[in-house]
Coordinates of C-alpha atoms in Angstrom, one line a residue:
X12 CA 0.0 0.0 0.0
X13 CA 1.5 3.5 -1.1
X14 CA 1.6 6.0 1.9
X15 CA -0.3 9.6 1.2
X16 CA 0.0 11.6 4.1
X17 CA -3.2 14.0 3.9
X18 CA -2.0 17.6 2.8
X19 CA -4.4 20.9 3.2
X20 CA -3.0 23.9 1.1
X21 CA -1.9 27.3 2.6
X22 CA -5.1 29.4 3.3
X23 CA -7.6 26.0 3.1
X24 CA -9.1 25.4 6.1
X25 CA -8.3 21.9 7.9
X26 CA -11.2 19.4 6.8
X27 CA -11.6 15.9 7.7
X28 CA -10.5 13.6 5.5
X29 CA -10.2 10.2 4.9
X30 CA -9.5 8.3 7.8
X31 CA -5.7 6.9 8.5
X32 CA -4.1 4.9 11.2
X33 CA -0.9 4.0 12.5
X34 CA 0.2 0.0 13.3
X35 CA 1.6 1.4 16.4
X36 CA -1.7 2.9 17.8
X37 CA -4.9 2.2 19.4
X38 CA -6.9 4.8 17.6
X39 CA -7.3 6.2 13.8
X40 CA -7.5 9.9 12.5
X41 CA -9.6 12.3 10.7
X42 CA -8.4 15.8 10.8
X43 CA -5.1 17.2 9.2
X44 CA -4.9 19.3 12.3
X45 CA -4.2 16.5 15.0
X46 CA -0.4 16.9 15.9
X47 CA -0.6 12.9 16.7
X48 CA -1.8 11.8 13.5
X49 CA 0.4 14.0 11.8
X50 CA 3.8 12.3 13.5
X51 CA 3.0 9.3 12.3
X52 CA 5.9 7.8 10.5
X53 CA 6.0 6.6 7.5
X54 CA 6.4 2.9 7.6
X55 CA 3.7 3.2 10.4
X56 CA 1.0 4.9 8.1
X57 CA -1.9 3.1 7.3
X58 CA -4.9 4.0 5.2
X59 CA -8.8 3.8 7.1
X60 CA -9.4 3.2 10.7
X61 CA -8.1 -0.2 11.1
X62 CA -11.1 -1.1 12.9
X63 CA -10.1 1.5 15.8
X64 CA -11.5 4.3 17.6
X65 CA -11.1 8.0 17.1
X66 CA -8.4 9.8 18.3
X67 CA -9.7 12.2 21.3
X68 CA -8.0 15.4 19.3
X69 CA -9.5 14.4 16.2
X70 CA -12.7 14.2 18.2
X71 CA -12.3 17.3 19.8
X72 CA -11.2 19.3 16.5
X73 CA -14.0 18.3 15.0
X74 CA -16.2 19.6 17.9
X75 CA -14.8 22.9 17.9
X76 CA -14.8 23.2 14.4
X77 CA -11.4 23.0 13.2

């Protein structure tokens, strides 16, 4: 599977978007703002949810709107 970290252009407001996952975690991610999903590495990236949870700052992120 190819890796494709999600990417939001300069001015674009963070969106969620398809949902990724690292092997090395217990939850998935939505939003191109959550530091934790953004630090995942790359051999650790996975594309969809991988059957787990949302991250808590996804959740939250999406709550406030960001």
């Amino acid at each position: 599977m190819r890796w494709k970290k999600p990417r939001v252009s300069k001015g674009v407001s963070p969106v969620k978007t398809s949902p990724w996952h690292s092997v090395r975690q217990t939850v998935h991610h939505n939003n191109t703002e959550c530091n934790t999903g953004n630090n995942i590495e790359r051999e650790n990236w996975r594309s969809g949810t991988g059957g787990k949870p949302l991250c808590q700052e996804c959740y939250r992120l999406g709550v406030q709107g960001r």
